[in-house]
Short mmCIF file of C-alpha atoms and ligand atoms in Angstrom, two decimals:
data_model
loop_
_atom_site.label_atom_id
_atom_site.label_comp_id
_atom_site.label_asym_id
_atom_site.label_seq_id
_atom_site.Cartn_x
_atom_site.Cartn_y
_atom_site.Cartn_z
CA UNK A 1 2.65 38.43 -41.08
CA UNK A 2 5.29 40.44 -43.47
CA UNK A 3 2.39 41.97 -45.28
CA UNK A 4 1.14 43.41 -42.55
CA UNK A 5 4.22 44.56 -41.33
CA UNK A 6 5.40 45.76 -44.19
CA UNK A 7 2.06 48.03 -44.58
CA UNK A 8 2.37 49.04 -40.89
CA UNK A 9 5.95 49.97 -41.69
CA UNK A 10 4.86 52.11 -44.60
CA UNK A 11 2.11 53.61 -43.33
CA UNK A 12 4.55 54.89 -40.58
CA UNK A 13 7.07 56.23 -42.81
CA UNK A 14 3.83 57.84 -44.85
CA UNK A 15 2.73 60.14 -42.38
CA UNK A 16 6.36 61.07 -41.11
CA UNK A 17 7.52 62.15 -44.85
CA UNK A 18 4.00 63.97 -45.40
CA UNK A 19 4.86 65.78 -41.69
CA UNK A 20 8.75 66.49 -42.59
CA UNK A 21 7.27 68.21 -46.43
CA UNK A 22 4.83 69.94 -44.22
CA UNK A 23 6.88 70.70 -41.73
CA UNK A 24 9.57 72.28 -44.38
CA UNK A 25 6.88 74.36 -46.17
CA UNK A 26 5.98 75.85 -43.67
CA UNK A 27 9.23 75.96 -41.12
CA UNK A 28 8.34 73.94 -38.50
CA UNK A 29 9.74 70.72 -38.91
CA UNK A 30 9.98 69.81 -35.34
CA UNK A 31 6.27 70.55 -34.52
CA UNK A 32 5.07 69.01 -37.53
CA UNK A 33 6.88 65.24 -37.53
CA UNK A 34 5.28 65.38 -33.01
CA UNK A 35 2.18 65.66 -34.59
CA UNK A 36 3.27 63.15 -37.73
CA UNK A 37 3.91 60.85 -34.50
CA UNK A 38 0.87 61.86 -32.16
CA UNK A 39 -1.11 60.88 -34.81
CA UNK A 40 0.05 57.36 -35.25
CA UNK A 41 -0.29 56.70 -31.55
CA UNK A 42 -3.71 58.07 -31.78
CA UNK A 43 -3.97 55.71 -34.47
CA UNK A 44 -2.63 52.79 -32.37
CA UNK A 45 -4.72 53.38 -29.59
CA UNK A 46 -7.99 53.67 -31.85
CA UNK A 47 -6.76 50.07 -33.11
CA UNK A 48 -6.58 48.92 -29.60
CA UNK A 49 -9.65 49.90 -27.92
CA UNK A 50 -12.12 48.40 -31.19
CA UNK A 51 -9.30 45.47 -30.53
CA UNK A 52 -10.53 45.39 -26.83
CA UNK A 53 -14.38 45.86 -28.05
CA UNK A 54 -13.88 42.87 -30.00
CA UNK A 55 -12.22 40.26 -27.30
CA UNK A 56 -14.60 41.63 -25.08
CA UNK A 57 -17.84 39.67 -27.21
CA UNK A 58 -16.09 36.49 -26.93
CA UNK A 59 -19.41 34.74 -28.42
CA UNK A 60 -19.68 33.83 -32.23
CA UNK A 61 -16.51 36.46 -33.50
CA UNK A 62 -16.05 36.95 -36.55
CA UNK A 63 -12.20 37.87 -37.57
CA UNK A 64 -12.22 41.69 -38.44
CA UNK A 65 -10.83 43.60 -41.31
CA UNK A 66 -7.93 45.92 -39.62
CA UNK A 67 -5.20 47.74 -41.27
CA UNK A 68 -1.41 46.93 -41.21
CA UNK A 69 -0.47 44.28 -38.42
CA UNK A 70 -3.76 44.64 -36.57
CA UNK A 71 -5.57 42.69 -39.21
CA UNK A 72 -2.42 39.86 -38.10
CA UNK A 73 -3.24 39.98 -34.95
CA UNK A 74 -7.32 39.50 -35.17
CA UNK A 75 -6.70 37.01 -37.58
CA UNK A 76 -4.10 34.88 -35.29
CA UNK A 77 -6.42 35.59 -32.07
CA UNK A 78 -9.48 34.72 -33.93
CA UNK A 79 -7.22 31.01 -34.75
CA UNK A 80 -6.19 30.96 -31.84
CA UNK A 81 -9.77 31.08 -30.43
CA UNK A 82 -11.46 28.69 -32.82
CA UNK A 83 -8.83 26.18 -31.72
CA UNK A 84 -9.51 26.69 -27.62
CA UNK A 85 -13.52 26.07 -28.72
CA UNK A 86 -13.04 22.73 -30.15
CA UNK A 87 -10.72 21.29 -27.47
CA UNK A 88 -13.32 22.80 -25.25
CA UNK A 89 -16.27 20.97 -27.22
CA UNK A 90 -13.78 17.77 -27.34
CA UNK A 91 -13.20 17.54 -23.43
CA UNK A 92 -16.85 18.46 -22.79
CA UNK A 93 -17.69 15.32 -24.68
CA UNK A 94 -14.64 13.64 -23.20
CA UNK A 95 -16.19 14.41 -19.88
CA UNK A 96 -19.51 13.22 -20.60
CA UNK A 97 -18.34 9.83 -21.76
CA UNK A 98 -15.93 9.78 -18.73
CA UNK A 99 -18.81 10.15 -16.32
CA UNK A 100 -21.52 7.63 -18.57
CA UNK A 101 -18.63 5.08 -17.95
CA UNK A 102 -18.08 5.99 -14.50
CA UNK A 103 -22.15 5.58 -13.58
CA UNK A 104 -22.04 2.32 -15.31
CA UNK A 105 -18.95 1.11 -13.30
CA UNK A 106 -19.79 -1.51 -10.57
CA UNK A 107 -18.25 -0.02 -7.89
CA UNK A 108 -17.90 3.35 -6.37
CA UNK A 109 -16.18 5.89 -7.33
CA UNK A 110 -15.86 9.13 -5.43
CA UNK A 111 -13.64 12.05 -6.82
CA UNK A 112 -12.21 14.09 -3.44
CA UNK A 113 -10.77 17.43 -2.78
CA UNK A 114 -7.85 18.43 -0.94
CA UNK A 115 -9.48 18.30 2.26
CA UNK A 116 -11.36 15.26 1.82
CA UNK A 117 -14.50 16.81 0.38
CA UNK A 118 -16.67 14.88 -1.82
CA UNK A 119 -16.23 16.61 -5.69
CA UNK A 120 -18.15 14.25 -7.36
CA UNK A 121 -19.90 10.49 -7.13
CA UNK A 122 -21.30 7.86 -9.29
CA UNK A 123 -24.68 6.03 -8.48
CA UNK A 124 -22.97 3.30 -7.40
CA UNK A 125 -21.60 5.08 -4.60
CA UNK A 126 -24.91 5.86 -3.68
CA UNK A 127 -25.91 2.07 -3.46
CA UNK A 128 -22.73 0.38 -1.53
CA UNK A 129 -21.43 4.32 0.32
CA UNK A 130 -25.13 5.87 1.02
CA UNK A 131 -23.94 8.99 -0.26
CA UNK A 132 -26.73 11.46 -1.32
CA UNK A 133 -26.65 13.24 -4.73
CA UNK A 134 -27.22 16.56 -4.26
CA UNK A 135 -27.02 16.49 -1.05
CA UNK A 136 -23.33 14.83 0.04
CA UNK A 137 -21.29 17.04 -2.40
CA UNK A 138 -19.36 19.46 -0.92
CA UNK A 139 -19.34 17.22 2.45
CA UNK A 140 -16.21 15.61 4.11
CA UNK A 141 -16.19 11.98 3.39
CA UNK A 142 -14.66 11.81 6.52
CA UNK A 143 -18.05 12.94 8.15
CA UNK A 144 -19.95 10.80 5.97
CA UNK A 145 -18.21 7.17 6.55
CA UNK A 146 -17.43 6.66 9.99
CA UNK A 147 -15.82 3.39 10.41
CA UNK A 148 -12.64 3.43 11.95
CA UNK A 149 -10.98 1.62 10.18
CA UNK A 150 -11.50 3.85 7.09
CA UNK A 151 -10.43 6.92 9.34
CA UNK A 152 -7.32 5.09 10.26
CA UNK A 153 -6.29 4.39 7.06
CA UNK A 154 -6.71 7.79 5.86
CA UNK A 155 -4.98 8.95 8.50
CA UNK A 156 -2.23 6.36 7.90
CA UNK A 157 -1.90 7.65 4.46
CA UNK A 158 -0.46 4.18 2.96
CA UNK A 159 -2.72 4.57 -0.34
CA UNK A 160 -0.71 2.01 -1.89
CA UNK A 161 -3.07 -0.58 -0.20
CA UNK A 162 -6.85 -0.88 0.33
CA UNK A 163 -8.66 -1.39 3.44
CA UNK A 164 -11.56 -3.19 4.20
CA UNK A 165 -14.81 -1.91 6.10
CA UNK A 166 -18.50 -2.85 6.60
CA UNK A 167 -20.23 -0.93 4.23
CA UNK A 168 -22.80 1.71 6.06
CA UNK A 169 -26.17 0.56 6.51
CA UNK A 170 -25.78 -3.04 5.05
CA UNK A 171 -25.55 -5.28 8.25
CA UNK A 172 -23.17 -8.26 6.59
CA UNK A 173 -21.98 -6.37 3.40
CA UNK A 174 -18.34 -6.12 2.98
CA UNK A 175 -16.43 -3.65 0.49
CA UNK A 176 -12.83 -2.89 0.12
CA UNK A 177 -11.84 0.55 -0.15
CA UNK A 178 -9.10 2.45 -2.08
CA UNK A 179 -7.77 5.72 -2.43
CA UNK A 180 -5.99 6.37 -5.45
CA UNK A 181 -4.03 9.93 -4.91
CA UNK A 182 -4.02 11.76 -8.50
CA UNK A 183 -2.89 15.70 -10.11
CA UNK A 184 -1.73 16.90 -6.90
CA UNK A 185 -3.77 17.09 -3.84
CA UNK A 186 -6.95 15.29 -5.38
CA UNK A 187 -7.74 11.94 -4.34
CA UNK A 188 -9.82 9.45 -6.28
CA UNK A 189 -12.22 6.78 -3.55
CA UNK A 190 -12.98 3.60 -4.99
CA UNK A 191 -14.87 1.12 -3.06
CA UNK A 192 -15.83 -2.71 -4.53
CA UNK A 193 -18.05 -5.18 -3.19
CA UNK A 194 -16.62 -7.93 -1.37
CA UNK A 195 -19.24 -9.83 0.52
CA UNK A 196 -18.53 -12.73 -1.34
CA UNK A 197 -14.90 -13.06 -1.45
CA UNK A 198 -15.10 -12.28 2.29
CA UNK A 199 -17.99 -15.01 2.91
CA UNK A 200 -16.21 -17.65 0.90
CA UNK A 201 -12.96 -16.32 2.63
CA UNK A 202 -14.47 -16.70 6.25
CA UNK A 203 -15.89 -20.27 5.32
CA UNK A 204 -12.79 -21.22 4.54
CA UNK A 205 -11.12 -20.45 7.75
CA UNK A 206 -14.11 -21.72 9.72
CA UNK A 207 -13.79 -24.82 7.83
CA UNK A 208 -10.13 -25.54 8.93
CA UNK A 209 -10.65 -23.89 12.73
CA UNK A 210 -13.25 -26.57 13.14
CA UNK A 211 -11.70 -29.76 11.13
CA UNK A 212 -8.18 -28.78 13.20
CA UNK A 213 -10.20 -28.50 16.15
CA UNK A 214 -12.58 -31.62 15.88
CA UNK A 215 -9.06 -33.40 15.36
CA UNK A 216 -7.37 -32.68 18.11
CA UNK A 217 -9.17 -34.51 20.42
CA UNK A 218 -9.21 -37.71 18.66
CA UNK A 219 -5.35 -37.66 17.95
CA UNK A 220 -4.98 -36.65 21.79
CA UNK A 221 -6.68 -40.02 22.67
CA UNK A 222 -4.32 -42.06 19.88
CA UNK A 223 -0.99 -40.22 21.46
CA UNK A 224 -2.51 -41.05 24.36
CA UNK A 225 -2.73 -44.60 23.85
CA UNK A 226 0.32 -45.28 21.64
CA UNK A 227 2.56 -43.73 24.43
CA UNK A 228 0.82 -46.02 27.06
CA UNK A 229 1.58 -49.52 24.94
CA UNK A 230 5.23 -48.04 23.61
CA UNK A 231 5.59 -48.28 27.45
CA UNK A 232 3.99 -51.89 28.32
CA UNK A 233 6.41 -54.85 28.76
CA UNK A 234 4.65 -57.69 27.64
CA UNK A 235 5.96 -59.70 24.49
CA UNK A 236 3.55 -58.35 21.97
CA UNK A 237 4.24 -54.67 22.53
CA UNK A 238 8.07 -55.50 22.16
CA UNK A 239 6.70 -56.89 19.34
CA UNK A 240 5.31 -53.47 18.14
CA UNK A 241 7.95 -51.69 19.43
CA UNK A 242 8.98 -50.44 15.91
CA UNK A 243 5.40 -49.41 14.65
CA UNK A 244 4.76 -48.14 17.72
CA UNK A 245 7.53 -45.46 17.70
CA UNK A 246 6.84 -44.46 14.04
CA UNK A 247 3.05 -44.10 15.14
CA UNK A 248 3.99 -41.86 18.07
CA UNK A 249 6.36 -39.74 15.85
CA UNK A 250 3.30 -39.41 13.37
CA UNK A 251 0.56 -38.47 15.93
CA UNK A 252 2.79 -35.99 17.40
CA UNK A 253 3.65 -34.64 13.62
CA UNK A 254 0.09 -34.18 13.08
CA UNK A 255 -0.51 -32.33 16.80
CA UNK A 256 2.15 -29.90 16.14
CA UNK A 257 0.49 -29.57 12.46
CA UNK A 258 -3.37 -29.10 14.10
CA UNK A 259 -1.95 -26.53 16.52
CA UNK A 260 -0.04 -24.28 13.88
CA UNK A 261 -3.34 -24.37 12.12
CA UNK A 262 -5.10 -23.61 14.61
CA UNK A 263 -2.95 -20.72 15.57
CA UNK A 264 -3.36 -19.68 11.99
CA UNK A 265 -6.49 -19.09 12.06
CA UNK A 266 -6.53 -17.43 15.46
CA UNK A 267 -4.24 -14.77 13.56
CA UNK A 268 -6.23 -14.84 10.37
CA UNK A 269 -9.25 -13.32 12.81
CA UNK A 270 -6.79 -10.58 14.40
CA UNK A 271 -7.02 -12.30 18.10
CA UNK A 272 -3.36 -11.12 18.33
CA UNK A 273 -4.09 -7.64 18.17
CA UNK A 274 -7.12 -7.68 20.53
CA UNK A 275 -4.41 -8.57 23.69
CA UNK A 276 -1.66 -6.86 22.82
CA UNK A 277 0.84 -5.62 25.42
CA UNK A 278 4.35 -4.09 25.86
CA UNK A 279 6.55 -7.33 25.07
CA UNK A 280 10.59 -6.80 26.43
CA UNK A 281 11.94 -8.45 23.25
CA UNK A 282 15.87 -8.46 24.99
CA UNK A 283 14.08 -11.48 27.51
CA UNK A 284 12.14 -12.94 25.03
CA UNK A 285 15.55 -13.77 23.21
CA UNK A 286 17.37 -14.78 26.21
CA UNK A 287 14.12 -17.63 26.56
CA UNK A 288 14.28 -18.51 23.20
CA UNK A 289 17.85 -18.87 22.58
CA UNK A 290 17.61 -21.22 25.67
CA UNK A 291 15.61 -23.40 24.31
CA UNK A 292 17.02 -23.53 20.70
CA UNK A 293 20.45 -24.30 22.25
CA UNK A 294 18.33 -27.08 24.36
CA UNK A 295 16.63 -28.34 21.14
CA UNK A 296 19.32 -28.24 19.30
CA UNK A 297 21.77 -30.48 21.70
CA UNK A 298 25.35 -31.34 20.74
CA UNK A 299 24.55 -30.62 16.93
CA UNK A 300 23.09 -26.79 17.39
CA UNK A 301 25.27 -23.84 15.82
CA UNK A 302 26.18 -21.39 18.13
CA UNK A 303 23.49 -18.50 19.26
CA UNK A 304 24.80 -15.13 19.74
CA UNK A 305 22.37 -12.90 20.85
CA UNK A 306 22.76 -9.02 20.03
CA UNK A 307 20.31 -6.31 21.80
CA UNK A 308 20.85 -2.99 20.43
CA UNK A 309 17.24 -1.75 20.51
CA UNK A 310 15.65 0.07 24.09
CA UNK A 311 12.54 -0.57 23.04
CA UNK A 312 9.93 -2.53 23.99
CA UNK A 313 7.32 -4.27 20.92
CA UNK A 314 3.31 -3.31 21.73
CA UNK A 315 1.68 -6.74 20.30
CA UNK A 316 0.59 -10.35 21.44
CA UNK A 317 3.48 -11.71 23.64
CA UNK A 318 2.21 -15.69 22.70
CA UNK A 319 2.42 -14.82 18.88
CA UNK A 320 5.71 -13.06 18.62
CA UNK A 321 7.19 -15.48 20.89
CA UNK A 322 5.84 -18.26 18.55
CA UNK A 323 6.81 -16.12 15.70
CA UNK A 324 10.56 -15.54 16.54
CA UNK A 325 10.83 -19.03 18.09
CA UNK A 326 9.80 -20.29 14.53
CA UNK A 327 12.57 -18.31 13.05
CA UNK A 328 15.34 -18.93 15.36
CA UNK A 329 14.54 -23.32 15.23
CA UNK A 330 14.08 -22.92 10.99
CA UNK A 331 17.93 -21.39 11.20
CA UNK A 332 19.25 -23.85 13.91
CA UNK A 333 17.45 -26.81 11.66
CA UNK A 334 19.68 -25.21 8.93
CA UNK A 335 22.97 -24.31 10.23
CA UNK A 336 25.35 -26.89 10.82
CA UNK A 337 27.09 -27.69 14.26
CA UNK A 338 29.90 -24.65 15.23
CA UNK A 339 28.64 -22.20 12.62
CA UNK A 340 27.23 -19.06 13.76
CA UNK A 341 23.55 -17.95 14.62
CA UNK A 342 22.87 -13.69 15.48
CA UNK A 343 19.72 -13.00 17.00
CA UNK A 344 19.43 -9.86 17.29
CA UNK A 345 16.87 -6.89 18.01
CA UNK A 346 17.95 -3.22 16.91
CA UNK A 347 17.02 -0.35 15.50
CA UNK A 348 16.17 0.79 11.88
CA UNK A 349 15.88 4.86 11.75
CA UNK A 350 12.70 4.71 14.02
CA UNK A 351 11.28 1.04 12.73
CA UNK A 352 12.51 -2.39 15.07
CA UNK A 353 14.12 -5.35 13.55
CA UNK A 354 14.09 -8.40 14.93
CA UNK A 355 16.84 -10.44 12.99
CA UNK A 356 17.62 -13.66 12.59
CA UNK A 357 20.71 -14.78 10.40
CA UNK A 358 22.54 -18.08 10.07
CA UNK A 359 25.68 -19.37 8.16
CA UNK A 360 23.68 -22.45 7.50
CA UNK A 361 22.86 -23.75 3.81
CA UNK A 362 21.09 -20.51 2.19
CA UNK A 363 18.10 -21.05 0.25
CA UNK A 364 17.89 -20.79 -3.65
CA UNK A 365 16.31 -17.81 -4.92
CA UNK A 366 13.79 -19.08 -6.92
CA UNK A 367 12.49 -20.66 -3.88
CA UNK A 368 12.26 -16.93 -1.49
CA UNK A 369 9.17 -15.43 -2.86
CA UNK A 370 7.05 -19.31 -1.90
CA UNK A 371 8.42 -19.70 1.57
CA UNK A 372 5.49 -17.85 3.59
CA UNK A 373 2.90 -20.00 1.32
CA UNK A 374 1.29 -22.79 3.85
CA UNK A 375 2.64 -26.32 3.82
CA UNK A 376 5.61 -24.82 1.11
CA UNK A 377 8.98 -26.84 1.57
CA UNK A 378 12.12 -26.36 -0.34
CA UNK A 379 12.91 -30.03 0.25
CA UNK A 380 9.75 -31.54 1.45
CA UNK A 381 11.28 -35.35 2.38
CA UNK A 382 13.76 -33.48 5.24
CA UNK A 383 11.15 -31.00 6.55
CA UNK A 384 8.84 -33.90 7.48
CA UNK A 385 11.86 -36.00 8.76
CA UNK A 386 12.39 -33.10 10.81
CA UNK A 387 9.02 -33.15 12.16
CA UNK A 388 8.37 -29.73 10.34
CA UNK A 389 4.88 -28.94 9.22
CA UNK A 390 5.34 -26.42 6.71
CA UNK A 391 3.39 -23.81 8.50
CA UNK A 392 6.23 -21.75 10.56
CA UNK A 393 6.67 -19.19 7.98
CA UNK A 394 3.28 -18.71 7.06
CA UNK A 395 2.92 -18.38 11.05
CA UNK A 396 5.44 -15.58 10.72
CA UNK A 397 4.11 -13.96 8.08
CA UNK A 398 0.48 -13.76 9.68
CA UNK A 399 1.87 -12.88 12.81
CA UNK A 400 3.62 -9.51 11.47
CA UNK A 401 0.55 -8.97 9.29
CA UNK A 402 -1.35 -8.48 13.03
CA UNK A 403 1.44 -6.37 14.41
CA UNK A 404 1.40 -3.93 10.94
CA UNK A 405 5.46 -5.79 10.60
CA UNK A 406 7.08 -6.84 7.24
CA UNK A 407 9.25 -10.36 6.96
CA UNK A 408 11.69 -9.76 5.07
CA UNK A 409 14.38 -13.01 3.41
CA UNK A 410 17.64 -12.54 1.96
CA UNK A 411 19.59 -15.42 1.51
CA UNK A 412 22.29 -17.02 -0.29
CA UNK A 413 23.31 -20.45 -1.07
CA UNK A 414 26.31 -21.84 0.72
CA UNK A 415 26.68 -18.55 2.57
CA UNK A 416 23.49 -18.51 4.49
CA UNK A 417 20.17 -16.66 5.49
CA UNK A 418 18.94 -13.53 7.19
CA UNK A 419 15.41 -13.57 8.06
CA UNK A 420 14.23 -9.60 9.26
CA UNK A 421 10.72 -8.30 11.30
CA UNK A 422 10.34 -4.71 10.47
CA UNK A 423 8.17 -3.56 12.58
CA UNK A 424 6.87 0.01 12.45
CA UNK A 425 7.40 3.07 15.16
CA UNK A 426 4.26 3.05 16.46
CA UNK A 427 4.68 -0.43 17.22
CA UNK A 428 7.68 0.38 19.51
CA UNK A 429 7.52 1.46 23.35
CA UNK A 430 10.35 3.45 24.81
CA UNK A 431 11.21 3.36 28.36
CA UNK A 432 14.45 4.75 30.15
CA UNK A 433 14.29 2.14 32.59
CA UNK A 434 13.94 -1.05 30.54
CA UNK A 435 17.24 -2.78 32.15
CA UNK A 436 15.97 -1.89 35.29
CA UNK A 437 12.64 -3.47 34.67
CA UNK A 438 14.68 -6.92 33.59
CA UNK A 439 16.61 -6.39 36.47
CA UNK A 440 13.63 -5.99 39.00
CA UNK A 441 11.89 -9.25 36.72
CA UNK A 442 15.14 -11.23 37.38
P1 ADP B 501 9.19 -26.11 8.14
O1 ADP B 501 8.24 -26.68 9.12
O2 ADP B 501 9.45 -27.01 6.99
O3 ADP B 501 10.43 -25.54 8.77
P2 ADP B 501 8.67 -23.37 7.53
O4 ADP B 501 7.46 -22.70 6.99
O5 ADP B 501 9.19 -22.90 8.85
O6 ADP B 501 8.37 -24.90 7.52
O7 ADP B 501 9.82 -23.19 6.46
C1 ADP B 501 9.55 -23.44 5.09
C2 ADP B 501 10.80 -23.88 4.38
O8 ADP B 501 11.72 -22.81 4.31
C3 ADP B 501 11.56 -24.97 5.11
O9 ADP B 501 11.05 -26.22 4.76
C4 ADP B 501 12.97 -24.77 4.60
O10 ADP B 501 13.12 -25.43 3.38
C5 ADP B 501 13.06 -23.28 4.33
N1 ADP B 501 13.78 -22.55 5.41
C6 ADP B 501 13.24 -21.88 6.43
N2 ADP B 501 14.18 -21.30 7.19
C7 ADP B 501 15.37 -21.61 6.63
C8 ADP B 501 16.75 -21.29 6.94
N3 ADP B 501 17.07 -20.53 8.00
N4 ADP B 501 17.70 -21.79 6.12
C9 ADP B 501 17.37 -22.54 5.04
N5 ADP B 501 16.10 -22.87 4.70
C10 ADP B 501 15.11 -22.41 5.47
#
């Protein structure tokens, strides 16, 4: 770098002394050092345009032999352009092995534009997505998988979960799709295979839909009985009387039990969505706190029910109402006689929150993250003395699953629990006359 400088620097200073002699010999120092500098400009520019002519055959340059700092500057440029081949070479090959992995990968994998076009695929996607190669690129995948389900989740724009969709053209075939958002406004699809899981998945559910249901007849006929000889006179069912109450407290343990499951898997296969309708949650408080306080006799905590929210909840009135009943019994089973109980229904920014929180016992933490698991207690013994089954919460957590809602716990021990239904906007109805309607409803 100096050394060329330097020589740059001297050849400057050259031609200026040799114009300033000149220019004294002969009288016209002025004239001669403009041409001293015209000349090194003309010089400059020379440099510049074979400097241009050289750039300008990118292919296979050679570094060229220049005088002063114009030999730097082909050298450094010539560097600088031996470098930018080999990390081109090194991502070419990079690029290759990315896409060799990404045809051998099991599932599909479709790289997206900004406006959902279709960049790139992998032969899987072909197989489980029907996309064409040569033929799809450059296509919307919007226009190319038309489920809509798929188009609602896109439209949604909740990427950080997958969605689940027949795939096109395979009558049974199940695959769960994913759109992983990546370098701005590109978007990468991935779709996996999940006939099986979902097969295995709906046998499952089947299996307890029909065990539940096959029992509920025969346990209808034992209730049935029991009750009748808990209520003879004779000597022998006086007798009984003892085993006879315990075995009507059990039969109607295991009702309640085959009905929660039952309801379960009505919600696992999205019945509550199918009926939904515009459910005034202000009266379905009022009902319920009614019959908690009824439940809950002499010993139940006190209810206070707050309505903040004007807003009515689009969703299946027999599954919220189960729902929030399960919440509001779990915190009068919990709260101790004169403590305090707030139901209350409000408003989040635009999301509704149906709350319930107690003053009762609290649960420990290590506890929170099981409670929506089926048939999980935190003191098993007292929830079947109670008659519990174990399901509520999983009820409640199923139930907001169908309605696009989020349960939410917080609780303390000693101080007490706050159990929250977030429910999205789009889930909420507003109506200016909503007292009226309860009015007109009585
Ligand atoms: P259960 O039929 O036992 O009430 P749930 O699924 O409704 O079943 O509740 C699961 C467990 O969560 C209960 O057994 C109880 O231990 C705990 N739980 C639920 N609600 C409360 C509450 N408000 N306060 C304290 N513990 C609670």
């Amino acid at each position: 770098m100096r050394a060329g400088w330097s020589q740059e620097t001297w050849r400057l200073v050259g031609i200026l002394a040799l114009s300033l002699v000149i220019g004294l010999v002969i009288g016209r120092v002025r004239d001669c050092l403009l041409v001293g500098l015209a000349v090194v400009l003309a010089l400059n520019l020379y440099n510049l345009h074979q400097f241009l002519a050289w750039l300008g055959a990118s292919e296979g340059l050679k570094p060229r032999d220049a005088p002063g700092v114009w030999g730097e500057i082909y050298h450094h440029v010539y560097l600088l352009q031996r470098r930018n081949r080999k990390r081109k070479r090194k991502l070419a090959k990079l690029l290759a092995q990315f896409q060799l992995s990404a045809e051998a990968m099991p599932d599909a994998a479709v790289a997206l534009g900004e406006g959902w076009d279709i960049r790139w695929f992998n032969e899987a996607a072909t197989r489980l997505l029907g996309l064409r190669p040569g033929q799809d690129a450059g296509s919307s995948i919007r226009n190319l998988l038309r489920n809509p389900d798929f188009h609602a989740y896109l439209s949604a724009g909740e990427f950080d979960r997958s969605v689940e969709i027949g795939a096109p053209g395979h009558l049974g075939r199940r695959l769960s799709v994913r759109i992983i958002p990546f370098a701005g406004n590109q978007r990468l699809l991935l779709a996996q295979d999940v006939t099986d899981r979902y097969r295995l998945e709906r046998i499952r559910r089947d299996f307890v839909a029909n065990a539940s249901h096959e029992l509920r007849t025969p346990l209808t006929v034992i209730a049935g009985f029991v009750e009748n000889m808990r209520h003879d006179d004779t000597a022998a069912a006086r007798h009984w009387a003892r085993p006879l109450a315990l075995m009507e407290q059990q039969a109607a343990r295991m009702q309640r039990i085959v009905e929660d499951l039952l309801l379960l898997s009505g919600l696992e296969s999205g019945q509550a969505v199918t009926d939904a309708q515009d459910v005034d949650v202000g009266a379905l408080i009022h009902d319920i706190r009614e019959e908690a306080i009824a439940a809950g006799g002499p010993d139940a905590p006190s209810l206070i029910a707050e309505v903040t929210a004007e807003a009515r909840l689009r969703g299946g009135s027999q599954y919220l109402r189960s729902a929030f009943t399960n919440l509001v019994m779990n915190a009068v089973q919990h709260t101790p006689a004169g403590a305090k109980v707030w139901i209350r229904w409000r408003l989040d920014g635009d999301r509704g929150v149906f709350e319930v929180q107690d003053t009762g016992e609290g649960i420990p933490a290590e506890h929170i993250p099981r409670l929506t698991e089926r048939f999980y207690r935190v003191d098993v013994a007292r929830s079947r003395r109670r008659g519990g089954t174990g399901l509520g919460l999983a009820i409640v957590k199923h139930v907001l699953q169908n309605h696009d809602g989020q349960l939410e716990i917080e609780s303390e021990v000693g101080v007490g629990s706050t159990f929250r239904c977030v429910f999205p906007s789009a889930r909420l109805v507003f109506s200016a006359n909503l007292d009226e309607q309860r009015k007109a409803a009585g």
